[in-house]
């Protein structure tokens, strides 16, 4: 049963991942990527990592993909103005992604047997994460708020035009 | 507390029902409804304002700023889940820890409000 769910989820994530690359329209790619993130959240649940699954759905599928959509809308992707792909770009892309594939395959081959369907421990549960986070890793946790604060200030400073009183 | 993937079966059923409802509704309306296609009916419209060009054109950075701020507060919310689950065990200490976290972010929120970043002029 668990193995069946795993294969189903894997097929869905591979399919949606391929569709991200293959679909011609950028917005469709983003929607497939959202679906892909949901299936990966399913994988996290199968690995008994509740917290990661929740983070993945809320932050990645929710917030980051909204950003992606906004970026796509800002990029002025008219169909007529599609980027010219010279042979050199194509060749270098093939070489780069081939190297990437090599690294991925090598790392998976070198790893110990991946037991996806049998979660071994329950460190990934929200309760246990909280126990560690508010005890052992309290300082990093509080520093995160400073990091978020600096990100907020940076976003406001960069994204906001200073008010110009003369032409209001 | 141990959890197995089987514990998520209700969630899987719920997700399947939600997706299925949408899919069935869309298919049913497509199949059942009468089709009267006319030029006016198939025209794109936006609240009665005549459309100017296609949808792919750059728009104001203000939308993006709000999206970024949304992401930041979203990340903040993530840390509230483990806190809420451990609320009783954490006691006063845990409460104060979270208060410091929220306090720093509240300073950021006040900064955003003061700067008028959320104002739409």
mmCIF file of C-alpha atoms in Angstrom:
data_model
loop_
_atom_site.group_PDB
_atom_site.id
_atom_site.type_symbol
_atom_site.label_atom_id
_atom_site.label_comp_id
_atom_site.label_asym_id
_atom_site.label_seq_id
_atom_site.Cartn_x
_atom_site.Cartn_y
_atom_site.Cartn_z
ATOM 1 C CA UNK A 1 0.000 0.000 0.000
ATOM 2 C CA UNK A 2 2.711 2.463 1.025
ATOM 3 C CA UNK A 3 4.820 1.406 -1.922
ATOM 4 C CA UNK A 4 1.888 1.936 -4.282
ATOM 5 C CA UNK A 5 1.353 5.455 -2.950
ATOM 6 C CA UNK A 6 5.065 6.117 -3.314
ATOM 7 C CA UNK A 7 5.115 5.023 -6.952
ATOM 8 C CA UNK A 8 1.990 7.036 -7.690
ATOM 9 C CA UNK A 9 3.444 10.159 -6.085
ATOM 10 C CA UNK A 10 6.759 9.662 -7.843
ATOM 11 C CA UNK A 11 5.085 9.285 -11.213
ATOM 12 C CA UNK A 12 3.096 12.463 -10.582
ATOM 13 C CA UNK A 13 6.149 14.440 -9.519
ATOM 14 C CA UNK A 14 8.229 13.279 -12.470
ATOM 15 C CA UNK A 15 5.371 14.043 -14.835
ATOM 16 C CA UNK A 16 4.779 17.520 -13.433
ATOM 17 C CA UNK A 17 8.514 18.208 -13.346
ATOM 18 C CA UNK A 18 8.772 17.311 -17.009
ATOM 19 C CA UNK A 19 5.772 19.474 -17.819
ATOM 20 C CA UNK A 20 7.450 22.433 -16.094
ATOM 21 C CA UNK A 21 10.273 22.163 -18.594
ATOM 22 C CA UNK A 22 8.254 21.186 -21.623
ATOM 23 C CA UNK A 23 5.254 23.496 -21.544
ATOM 24 C CA UNK A 24 5.600 26.465 -23.852
ATOM 25 C CA UNK A 25 3.759 28.940 -21.667
ATOM 26 C CA UNK A 26 5.561 30.304 -18.626
ATOM 27 C CA UNK A 27 2.435 30.540 -16.494
ATOM 28 C CA UNK A 28 1.606 26.898 -17.199
ATOM 29 C CA UNK A 29 5.128 26.000 -16.095
ATOM 30 C CA UNK A 30 4.559 27.764 -12.800
ATOM 31 C CA UNK A 31 1.271 25.950 -12.229
ATOM 32 C CA UNK A 32 2.923 22.597 -12.949
ATOM 33 C CA UNK A 33 5.684 23.570 -10.530
ATOM 34 C CA UNK A 34 3.066 24.205 -7.836
ATOM 35 C CA UNK A 35 1.650 20.751 -8.474
ATOM 36 C CA UNK A 36 5.152 19.307 -8.346
ATOM 37 C CA UNK A 37 5.691 20.943 -4.957
ATOM 38 C CA UNK A 38 2.498 19.391 -3.661
ATOM 39 C CA UNK A 39 3.615 15.923 -4.718
ATOM 40 C CA UNK A 40 6.998 16.508 -3.066
ATOM 41 C CA UNK A 41 5.170 17.526 0.113
ATOM 42 C CA UNK A 42 3.459 14.151 -0.176
ATOM 43 C CA UNK A 43 6.886 12.525 -0.322
ATOM 44 C CA UNK A 44 7.873 14.357 2.846
ATOM 45 C CA UNK A 45 4.810 12.993 4.584
ATOM 46 C CA UNK A 46 5.769 9.499 3.449
ATOM 47 C CA UNK A 47 9.174 10.067 5.029
ATOM 48 C CA UNK A 48 7.463 11.091 8.268
ATOM 49 C CA UNK A 49 8.613 14.691 7.955
ATOM 50 C CA UNK A 50 5.438 16.592 8.827
ATOM 51 C CA UNK A 51 7.089 19.916 9.391
ATOM 52 C CA UNK A 52 8.911 19.921 6.075
ATOM 53 C CA UNK A 53 5.689 18.997 4.327
ATOM 54 C CA UNK A 54 3.838 21.902 5.946
ATOM 55 C CA UNK A 55 6.684 24.297 5.109
ATOM 56 C CA UNK A 56 6.751 23.058 1.559
ATOM 57 C CA UNK A 57 3.047 23.595 0.985
ATOM 58 C CA UNK A 58 2.771 26.926 2.793
ATOM 59 C CA UNK A 59 6.015 28.649 1.863
ATOM 60 C CA UNK A 60 6.986 27.083 -1.448
ATOM 61 C CA UNK A 61 3.712 26.203 -3.113
ATOM 62 C CA UNK A 62 1.973 29.189 -1.537
ATOM 63 C CA UNK A 63 4.276 32.138 -1.251
ATOM 64 C CA UNK A 64 7.293 31.490 -3.450
ATOM 65 C CA UNK A 65 5.149 30.544 -6.410
ATOM 66 C CA UNK A 66 3.207 33.796 -6.080
ATOM 67 C CA UNK A 67 6.568 35.517 -6.396
ATOM 68 C CA UNK A 68 7.376 33.406 -9.451
ATOM 69 C CA UNK A 69 4.107 34.409 -11.092
ATOM 70 C CA UNK A 70 4.833 38.059 -10.375
ATOM 71 C CA UNK A 71 8.341 37.766 -11.795
ATOM 72 C CA UNK A 72 6.950 36.187 -14.953
ATOM 73 C CA UNK A 73 4.462 39.016 -15.319
ATOM 74 C CA UNK A 74 7.254 41.540 -14.902
ATOM 75 C CA UNK A 75 9.479 39.918 -17.489
ATOM 76 C CA UNK A 76 7.398 41.092 -20.428
ATOM 77 C CA UNK A 77 7.164 37.655 -21.998
ATOM 78 C CA UNK A 78 5.441 38.431 -25.229
ATOM 79 C CA UNK A 79 5.309 35.502 -27.577
ATOM 80 C CA UNK A 80 6.811 37.568 -30.363
ATOM 81 C CA UNK A 81 9.760 38.622 -28.234
ATOM 82 C CA UNK A 82 10.970 35.115 -27.431
ATOM 83 C CA UNK A 83 14.698 35.006 -26.819
ATOM 84 C CA UNK A 84 16.876 33.965 -29.718
ATOM 85 C CA UNK A 85 18.644 30.722 -28.959
ATOM 86 C CA UNK A 86 21.925 30.534 -30.763
ATOM 87 C CA UNK A 87 23.590 27.135 -31.270
ATOM 88 C CA UNK A 88 26.263 28.052 -28.729
ATOM 89 C CA UNK A 89 23.690 28.599 -26.020
ATOM 90 C CA UNK A 90 22.062 25.284 -26.862
ATOM 91 C CA UNK A 91 25.353 23.386 -26.792
ATOM 92 C CA UNK A 92 26.473 24.905 -23.511
ATOM 93 C CA UNK A 93 23.063 24.201 -21.976
ATOM 94 C CA UNK A 94 23.300 20.544 -23.024
ATOM 95 C CA UNK A 95 26.799 20.219 -21.574
ATOM 96 C CA UNK A 96 25.854 21.908 -18.312
ATOM 97 C CA UNK A 97 22.713 19.872 -17.750
ATOM 98 C CA UNK A 98 24.582 16.700 -18.687
ATOM 99 C CA UNK A 99 27.162 17.460 -15.995
ATOM 100 C CA UNK A 100 24.365 18.156 -13.539
ATOM 101 C CA UNK A 101 22.781 14.801 -14.351
ATOM 102 C CA UNK A 102 26.153 13.116 -13.863
ATOM 103 C CA UNK A 103 26.550 14.678 -10.416
ATOM 104 C CA UNK A 104 23.030 13.710 -9.392
ATOM 105 C CA UNK A 105 23.353 10.116 -10.572
ATOM 106 C CA UNK A 106 26.766 9.791 -8.900
ATOM 107 C CA UNK A 107 25.462 11.117 -5.595
ATOM 108 C CA UNK A 108 22.457 8.797 -5.635
ATOM 109 C CA UNK A 109 24.667 5.815 -6.517
ATOM 110 C CA UNK A 110 27.102 6.627 -3.732
ATOM 111 C CA UNK A 111 24.389 6.965 -1.115
ATOM 112 C CA UNK A 112 23.281 4.098 1.060
ATOM 113 C CA UNK A 113 20.111 2.369 0.148
ATOM 114 C CA UNK A 114 17.317 4.923 0.128
ATOM 115 C CA UNK A 115 14.396 3.596 2.098
ATOM 116 C CA UNK A 116 11.653 5.912 0.997
ATOM 117 C CA UNK A 117 8.725 3.813 2.068
ATOM 118 C CA UNK A 118 9.902 3.037 5.603
ATOM 119 C CA UNK A 119 10.402 6.066 7.811
ATOM 120 C CA UNK A 120 12.867 5.164 10.515
ATOM 121 C CA UNK A 121 12.473 7.883 13.101
ATOM 122 C CA UNK A 122 10.048 10.587 14.002
ATOM 123 C CA UNK A 123 12.365 13.585 14.308
ATOM 124 C CA UNK A 124 10.466 15.255 11.495
ATOM 125 C CA UNK A 125 7.232 15.552 13.434
ATOM 126 C CA UNK A 126 6.194 19.098 14.272
ATOM 127 C CA UNK A 127 6.293 18.424 18.005
ATOM 128 C CA UNK A 128 9.854 17.118 18.034
ATOM 129 C CA UNK A 129 11.079 19.907 15.784
ATOM 130 C CA UNK A 130 9.536 22.397 18.202
ATOM 131 C CA UNK A 131 11.183 20.732 21.181
ATOM 132 C CA UNK A 132 14.605 21.099 19.627
ATOM 133 C CA UNK A 133 13.976 24.502 18.114
ATOM 134 C CA UNK A 134 12.913 26.159 21.360
ATOM 135 C CA UNK A 135 15.587 24.490 23.430
ATOM 136 C CA UNK A 136 18.855 23.708 21.724
ATOM 137 C CA UNK A 137 18.548 26.004 18.726
ATOM 138 C CA UNK A 138 16.949 28.950 20.443
ATOM 139 C CA UNK A 139 19.567 31.494 19.387
ATOM 140 C CA UNK A 140 19.413 30.628 15.663
ATOM 141 C CA UNK A 141 15.645 30.798 15.937
ATOM 142 C CA UNK A 142 15.736 34.305 17.355
ATOM 143 C CA UNK A 143 18.348 35.309 14.787
ATOM 144 C CA UNK A 144 15.939 34.268 12.051
ATOM 145 C CA UNK A 145 13.663 37.095 13.115
ATOM 146 C CA UNK A 146 16.547 39.531 12.647
ATOM 147 C CA UNK A 147 17.204 38.071 9.215
ATOM 148 C CA UNK A 148 13.557 38.494 8.279
ATOM 149 C CA UNK A 149 13.639 42.043 9.633
ATOM 150 C CA UNK A 150 16.624 42.949 7.487
ATOM 151 C CA UNK A 151 14.929 41.368 4.467
ATOM 152 C CA UNK A 152 11.845 43.489 5.113
ATOM 153 C CA UNK A 153 13.887 46.681 5.352
ATOM 154 C CA UNK A 154 15.805 45.777 2.206
ATOM 155 C CA UNK A 155 12.645 45.014 0.249
ATOM 156 C CA UNK A 156 11.035 48.284 1.293
ATOM 157 C CA UNK A 157 14.151 50.307 0.501
ATOM 158 C CA UNK A 158 14.664 48.761 -2.915
ATOM 159 C CA UNK A 159 11.071 48.379 -4.006
ATOM 160 C CA UNK A 160 9.734 51.733 -2.990
ATOM 161 C CA UNK A 161 10.048 54.918 -4.917
ATOM 162 C CA UNK A 162 10.635 57.908 -2.657
ATOM 163 C CA UNK A 163 7.573 60.152 -2.697
ATOM 164 C CA UNK A 164 7.926 63.065 -5.056
ATOM 165 C CA UNK A 165 5.838 65.960 -3.808
ATOM 166 C CA UNK A 166 6.053 68.132 -6.936
ATOM 167 C CA UNK A 167 4.003 65.941 -9.286
ATOM 168 C CA UNK A 168 1.243 64.591 -7.078
ATOM 169 C CA UNK B 1 4.036 10.153 19.482
ATOM 170 C CA UNK B 2 4.613 8.245 16.319
ATOM 171 C CA UNK B 3 2.940 8.810 13.041
ATOM 172 C CA UNK B 4 2.796 6.648 9.994
ATOM 173 C CA UNK B 5 1.910 7.596 6.458
ATOM 174 C CA UNK B 6 -1.408 5.854 7.065
ATOM 175 C CA UNK B 7 -2.413 8.676 9.382
ATOM 176 C CA UNK B 8 -2.656 10.923 6.358
ATOM 177 C CA UNK B 9 -5.221 8.787 4.597
ATOM 178 C CA UNK B 10 -8.079 11.145 5.623
ATOM 179 C CA UNK B 11 -6.103 14.049 4.207
ATOM 180 C CA UNK B 12 -5.474 12.175 0.991
ATOM 181 C CA UNK B 13 -9.192 11.417 0.723
ATOM 182 C CA UNK B 14 -10.017 15.059 1.370
ATOM 183 C CA UNK B 15 -7.571 16.224 -1.288
ATOM 184 C CA UNK B 16 -8.951 13.693 -3.745
ATOM 185 C CA UNK B 17 -12.522 14.850 -3.080
ATOM 186 C CA UNK B 18 -11.516 18.497 -3.480
ATOM 187 C CA UNK B 19 -9.705 17.904 -6.764
ATOM 188 C CA UNK B 20 -12.429 15.550 -7.946
ATOM 189 C CA UNK B 21 -15.179 18.057 -7.209
ATOM 190 C CA UNK B 22 -13.463 20.725 -9.261
ATOM 191 C CA UNK B 23 -12.709 18.341 -12.116
ATOM 192 C CA UNK B 24 -16.232 16.877 -12.177
ATOM 193 C CA UNK B 25 -17.846 20.313 -12.005
ATOM 194 C CA UNK B 26 -15.744 21.643 -14.835
ATOM 195 C CA UNK B 27 -16.372 18.596 -16.993
ATOM 196 C CA UNK B 28 -20.089 18.591 -16.200
ATOM 197 C CA UNK B 29 -20.628 22.238 -17.034
ATOM 198 C CA UNK B 30 -18.699 21.686 -20.229
ATOM 199 C CA UNK B 31 -20.817 18.715 -21.239
ATOM 200 C CA UNK B 32 -24.250 19.742 -19.922
ATOM 201 C CA UNK B 33 -24.436 23.425 -20.728
ATOM 202 C CA UNK B 34 -25.697 24.701 -24.056
ATOM 203 C CA UNK B 35 -23.072 26.258 -26.276
ATOM 204 C CA UNK B 36 -23.944 29.517 -27.935
ATOM 205 C CA UNK B 37 -20.771 31.092 -29.130
ATOM 206 C CA UNK B 38 -20.846 34.646 -30.304
ATOM 207 C CA UNK B 39 -18.127 37.187 -30.801
ATOM 208 C CA UNK B 40 -19.268 39.376 -27.929
ATOM 209 C CA UNK B 41 -19.571 36.442 -25.553
ATOM 210 C CA UNK B 42 -16.102 35.118 -26.233
ATOM 211 C CA UNK B 43 -14.565 38.567 -25.969
ATOM 212 C CA UNK B 44 -12.164 39.102 -23.093
ATOM 213 C CA UNK B 45 -13.473 41.678 -20.697
ATOM 214 C CA UNK B 46 -12.370 43.236 -17.478
ATOM 215 C CA UNK B 47 -15.248 44.696 -15.471
ATOM 216 C CA UNK B 48 -16.589 46.534 -18.474
ATOM 217 C CA UNK B 49 -13.305 48.294 -19.209
ATOM 218 C CA UNK B 50 -12.190 47.638 -22.731
ATOM 219 C CA UNK B 51 -9.012 45.595 -22.812
ATOM 220 C CA UNK B 52 -5.976 47.402 -24.137
ATOM 221 C CA UNK B 53 -3.383 44.774 -24.996
ATOM 222 C CA UNK B 54 -2.472 41.244 -24.052
ATOM 223 C CA UNK B 55 -1.823 40.252 -20.471
ATOM 224 C CA UNK B 56 1.950 39.995 -20.773
ATOM 225 C CA UNK B 57 3.099 43.458 -20.045
ATOM 226 C CA UNK B 58 5.256 44.735 -17.182
ATOM 227 C CA UNK B 59 3.368 46.168 -14.248
ATOM 228 C CA UNK B 60 4.185 48.185 -11.192
ATOM 229 C CA UNK B 61 6.870 47.017 -8.790
ATOM 230 C CA UNK B 62 4.452 47.696 -5.928
ATOM 231 C CA UNK B 63 2.713 44.359 -6.463
ATOM 232 C CA UNK B 64 6.057 42.642 -6.162
ATOM 233 C CA UNK B 65 6.926 44.497 -2.970
ATOM 234 C CA UNK B 66 3.703 43.339 -1.363
ATOM 235 C CA UNK B 67 4.369 39.781 -2.537
ATOM 236 C CA UNK B 68 7.855 39.858 -0.976
ATOM 237 C CA UNK B 69 6.473 41.118 2.316
ATOM 238 C CA UNK B 70 3.850 38.378 2.160
ATOM 239 C CA UNK B 71 6.574 35.761 1.787
ATOM 240 C CA UNK B 72 8.476 37.155 4.772
ATOM 241 C CA UNK B 73 5.456 37.036 7.067
ATOM 242 C CA UNK B 74 4.604 33.619 5.686
ATOM 243 C CA UNK B 75 8.000 32.357 6.817
ATOM 244 C CA UNK B 76 7.267 33.854 10.208
ATOM 245 C CA UNK B 77 4.008 31.909 10.431
ATOM 246 C CA UNK B 78 5.867 28.662 9.737
ATOM 247 C CA UNK B 79 7.684 28.983 13.055
ATOM 248 C CA UNK B 80 4.424 29.301 14.908
ATOM 249 C CA UNK B 81 3.410 25.709 14.165
ATOM 250 C CA UNK B 82 6.063 23.989 16.295
ATOM 251 C CA UNK B 83 5.516 26.654 18.928
ATOM 252 C CA UNK B 84 1.762 26.117 19.027
ATOM 253 C CA UNK B 85 2.136 22.329 19.231
ATOM 254 C CA UNK B 86 4.550 22.699 22.144
ATOM 255 C CA UNK B 87 2.706 25.562 23.783
ATOM 256 C CA UNK B 88 1.841 23.745 27.016
ATOM 257 C CA UNK B 89 5.268 22.159 27.494
ATOM 258 C CA UNK B 90 7.027 25.418 26.721
ATOM 259 C CA UNK B 91 5.273 27.271 29.512
ATOM 260 C CA UNK B 92 6.133 30.891 30.251
ATOM 261 C CA UNK B 93 9.646 30.477 28.908
ATOM 262 C CA UNK B 94 8.456 29.403 25.495
ATOM 263 C CA UNK B 95 5.930 32.206 25.483
ATOM 264 C CA UNK B 96 8.622 34.805 26.123
ATOM 265 C CA UNK B 97 10.860 33.270 23.475
ATOM 266 C CA UNK B 98 8.109 33.625 20.914
ATOM 267 C CA UNK B 99 7.324 37.121 22.179
ATOM 268 C CA UNK B 100 10.894 38.212 21.394
ATOM 269 C CA UNK B 101 10.643 36.672 17.929
ATOM 270 C CA UNK B 102 7.324 38.344 17.190
ATOM 271 C CA UNK B 103 8.513 41.603 18.754
ATOM 272 C CA UNK B 104 11.421 41.921 16.348
ATOM 273 C CA UNK B 105 9.147 41.194 13.416
ATOM 274 C CA UNK B 106 6.605 43.652 14.753
ATOM 275 C CA UNK B 107 9.326 46.298 14.587
ATOM 276 C CA UNK B 108 9.701 45.398 10.909
ATOM 277 C CA UNK B 109 5.956 45.675 10.419
ATOM 278 C CA UNK B 110 5.902 49.100 12.066
ATOM 279 C CA UNK B 111 8.779 50.145 9.804
ATOM 280 C CA UNK B 112 6.813 49.043 6.757
ATOM 281 C CA UNK B 113 3.729 50.954 7.916
ATOM 282 C CA UNK B 114 5.758 54.048 8.810
ATOM 283 C CA UNK B 115 7.487 54.021 5.416
ATOM 284 C CA UNK B 116 4.102 53.767 3.765
ATOM 285 C CA UNK B 117 5.168 50.753 1.735
ATOM 286 C CA UNK B 118 1.660 49.323 1.803
ATOM 287 C CA UNK B 119 0.055 52.601 0.745
ATOM 288 C CA UNK B 120 -1.325 52.628 -2.744
ATOM 289 C CA UNK B 121 -0.972 56.009 -4.337
#
